[in-house]
JSON list of C-alpha atoms in Angstrom, two decimals:
[
{"chain": "R", "resi": 1, "resn": "LEU", "atom": "CA", "xyz": [16.87, -20.91, -57.07]},
{"chain": "R", "resi": 2, "resn": "PRO", "atom": "CA", "xyz": [16.25, -24.52, -54.63]},
{"chain": "R", "resi": 3, "resn": "TYR", "atom": "CA", "xyz": [13.38, -23.75, -52.29]},
{"chain": "R", "resi": 4, "resn": "THR", "atom": "CA", "xyz": [16.13, -24.44, -49.80]},
{"chain": "R", "resi": 5, "resn": "THR", "atom": "CA", "xyz": [17.65, -21.42, -50.35]},
{"chain": "R", "resi": 6, "resn": "LEU", "atom": "CA", "xyz": [15.04, -19.46, -50.98]},
{"chain": "R", "resi": 7, "resn": "PHE", "atom": "CA", "xyz": [13.97, -20.00, -46.98]},
{"chain": "R", "resi": 8, "resn": "ARG", "atom": "CA", "xyz": [17.75, -20.43, -45.92]},
{"chain": "R", "resi": 9, "resn": "SER", "atom": "CA", "xyz": [16.77, -23.57, -44.82]},
{"chain": "R", "resi": 10, "resn": "THR", "atom": "CA", "xyz": [18.17, -27.29, -45.09]},
{"chain": "R", "resi": 11, "resn": "ILE", "atom": "CA", "xyz": [17.33, -30.97, -45.60]},
{"chain": "R", "resi": 12, "resn": "TRP", "atom": "CA", "xyz": [18.28, -33.31, -43.23]},
{"chain": "R", "resi": 13, "resn": "LEU", "atom": "CA", "xyz": [17.95, -37.34, -44.20]},
{"chain": "R", "resi": 14, "resn": "LEU", "atom": "CA", "xyz": [18.09, -39.02, -41.06]},
{"chain": "R", "resi": 15, "resn": "MET", "atom": "CA", "xyz": [18.21, -43.09, -40.86]},
{"chain": "R", "resi": 16, "resn": "ASP", "atom": "CA", "xyz": [17.25, -44.59, -37.51]},
{"chain": "R", "resi": 17, "resn": "GLY", "atom": "CA", "xyz": [16.58, -41.50, -36.04]},
{"chain": "R", "resi": 18, "resn": "LYS", "atom": "CA", "xyz": [20.43, -40.76, -36.57]},
{"chain": "R", "resi": 19, "resn": "PRO", "atom": "CA", "xyz": [21.30, -37.66, -39.40]},
{"chain": "R", "resi": 20, "resn": "ILE", "atom": "CA", "xyz": [23.27, -39.28, -42.60]},
{"chain": "R", "resi": 21, "resn": "VAL", "atom": "CA", "xyz": [22.86, -36.16, -44.58]},
{"chain": "R", "resi": 22, "resn": "LYS", "atom": "CA", "xyz": [23.02, -32.81, -42.55]},
{"chain": "R", "resi": 23, "resn": "ASN", "atom": "CA", "xyz": [22.26, -29.36, -44.31]},
{"chain": "R", "resi": 24, "resn": "SER", "atom": "CA", "xyz": [21.84, -30.06, -47.93]},
{"chain": "R", "resi": 25, "resn": "GLN", "atom": "CA", "xyz": [20.93, -27.81, -50.08]},
{"chain": "R", "resi": 26, "resn": "SER", "atom": "CA", "xyz": [19.99, -30.09, -52.90]},
{"chain": "R", "resi": 27, "resn": "LEU", "atom": "CA", "xyz": [16.61, -32.34, -53.16]},
{"chain": "R", "resi": 28, "resn": "LEU", "atom": "CA", "xyz": [18.54, -35.71, -54.17]},
{"chain": "R", "resi": 29, "resn": "LEU", "atom": "CA", "xyz": [20.11, -37.61, -51.52]},
{"chain": "R", "resi": 30, "resn": "GLN", "atom": "CA", "xyz": [22.05, -40.51, -51.23]},
{"chain": "R", "resi": 31, "resn": "ILE", "atom": "CA", "xyz": [22.70, -42.82, -48.38]},
{"chain": "R", "resi": 32, "resn": "GLY", "atom": "CA", "xyz": [25.77, -44.52, -49.42]},
{"chain": "R", "resi": 33, "resn": "ARG", "atom": "CA", "xyz": [26.71, -48.10, -47.90]},
{"chain": "R", "resi": 34, "resn": "SER", "atom": "CA", "xyz": [24.64, -49.18, -45.37]},
{"chain": "R", "resi": 35, "resn": "ASP", "atom": "CA", "xyz": [24.33, -52.42, -43.50]},
{"chain": "R", "resi": 36, "resn": "ARG", "atom": "CA", "xyz": [21.74, -54.74, -44.50]},
{"chain": "R", "resi": 37, "resn": "GLY", "atom": "CA", "xyz": [18.28, -55.93, -42.70]},
{"chain": "R", "resi": 38, "resn": "GLN", "atom": "CA", "xyz": [15.54, -53.05, -41.49]},
{"chain": "R", "resi": 39, "resn": "HIS", "atom": "CA", "xyz": [15.68, -49.57, -41.39]},
{"chain": "R", "resi": 40, "resn": "THR", "atom": "CA", "xyz": [13.83, -46.19, -41.16]},
{"chain": "R", "resi": 41, "resn": "LEU", "atom": "CA", "xyz": [14.17, -43.04, -42.89]},
{"chain": "R", "resi": 42, "resn": "GLN", "atom": "CA", "xyz": [12.70, -39.80, -42.47]},
{"chain": "R", "resi": 43, "resn": "ALA", "atom": "CA", "xyz": [13.91, -36.26, -44.17]},
{"chain": "R", "resi": 44, "resn": "GLN", "atom": "CA", "xyz": [13.48, -32.89, -42.32]},
{"chain": "R", "resi": 45, "resn": "ILE", "atom": "CA", "xyz": [13.68, -29.66, -43.36]},
{"chain": "R", "resi": 46, "resn": "ARG", "atom": "CA", "xyz": [15.78, -26.98, -40.81]},
{"chain": "R", "resi": 47, "resn": "ASN", "atom": "CA", "xyz": [16.01, -23.15, -40.33]},
{"chain": "R", "resi": 48, "resn": "LYS", "atom": "CA", "xyz": [19.49, -21.50, -40.81]},
{"chain": "R", "resi": 49, "resn": "LYS", "atom": "CA", "xyz": [18.75, -22.23, -36.64]},
{"chain": "R", "resi": 50, "resn": "GLY", "atom": "CA", "xyz": [18.74, -25.59, -36.86]},
{"chain": "R", "resi": 51, "resn": "LYS", "atom": "CA", "xyz": [15.26, -26.02, -35.72]},
{"chain": "R", "resi": 52, "resn": "VAL", "atom": "CA", "xyz": [13.40, -28.08, -37.54]},
{"chain": "R", "resi": 53, "resn": "ILE", "atom": "CA", "xyz": [10.65, -26.60, -39.26]},
{"chain": "R", "resi": 54, "resn": "LYS", "atom": "CA", "xyz": [8.74, -29.67, -41.22]},
{"chain": "R", "resi": 55, "resn": "GLN", "atom": "CA", "xyz": [9.10, -33.28, -41.34]},
{"chain": "R", "resi": 56, "resn": "THR", "atom": "CA", "xyz": [8.26, -36.50, -43.58]},
{"chain": "R", "resi": 57, "resn": "LYS", "atom": "CA", "xyz": [6.71, -39.77, -41.53]},
{"chain": "R", "resi": 58, "resn": "ALA", "atom": "CA", "xyz": [9.08, -42.68, -40.58]},
{"chain": "R", "resi": 59, "resn": "VAL", "atom": "CA", "xyz": [9.62, -44.66, -43.67]},
{"chain": "R", "resi": 60, "resn": "THR", "atom": "CA", "xyz": [10.68, -48.49, -42.89]},
{"chain": "R", "resi": 61, "resn": "ILE", "atom": "CA", "xyz": [13.23, -49.40, -46.25]},
{"chain": "R", "resi": 62, "resn": "HIS", "atom": "CA", "xyz": [14.75, -52.99, -46.35]},
{"chain": "R", "resi": 63, "resn": "ILE", "atom": "CA", "xyz": [18.11, -53.23, -47.52]},
{"chain": "R", "resi": 64, "resn": "LYS", "atom": "CA", "xyz": [19.88, -56.07, -49.50]},
{"chain": "R", "resi": 65, "resn": "ASN", "atom": "CA", "xyz": [23.35, -56.72, -50.27]},
{"chain": "R", "resi": 66, "resn": "SER", "atom": "CA", "xyz": [23.63, -58.38, -53.91]},
{"chain": "R", "resi": 67, "resn": "VAL", "atom": "CA", "xyz": [26.81, -60.35, -54.77]},
{"chain": "R", "resi": 68, "resn": "VAL", "atom": "CA", "xyz": [28.05, -59.53, -58.16]},
{"chain": "R", "resi": 69, "resn": "ARG", "atom": "CA", "xyz": [30.36, -62.32, -59.92]},
{"chain": "R", "resi": 70, "resn": "THR", "atom": "CA", "xyz": [32.77, -61.77, -62.30]},
{"chain": "R", "resi": 71, "resn": "GLN", "atom": "CA", "xyz": [33.45, -65.10, -62.92]},
{"chain": "R", "resi": 72, "resn": "PRO", "atom": "CA", "xyz": [32.26, -68.38, -63.51]},
{"chain": "R", "resi": 73, "resn": "ARG", "atom": "CA", "xyz": [33.48, -70.89, -60.30]}
]
């Protein structure tokens, strides 16, 4: 069983202090599309009442957008 299921806790992922993934039972989290530039990410484990019981340090990431051209100019 996953760690979060055993202890009835969930994982939250915050970007720039705002939740982008809430109540996840999975250890694999996707952030999806985000604005380019500098952001901070932080993960939290919360109990069933929503109280933060563990959290990571915030890490800084830099998102760059890429353009894929399908036809030559």
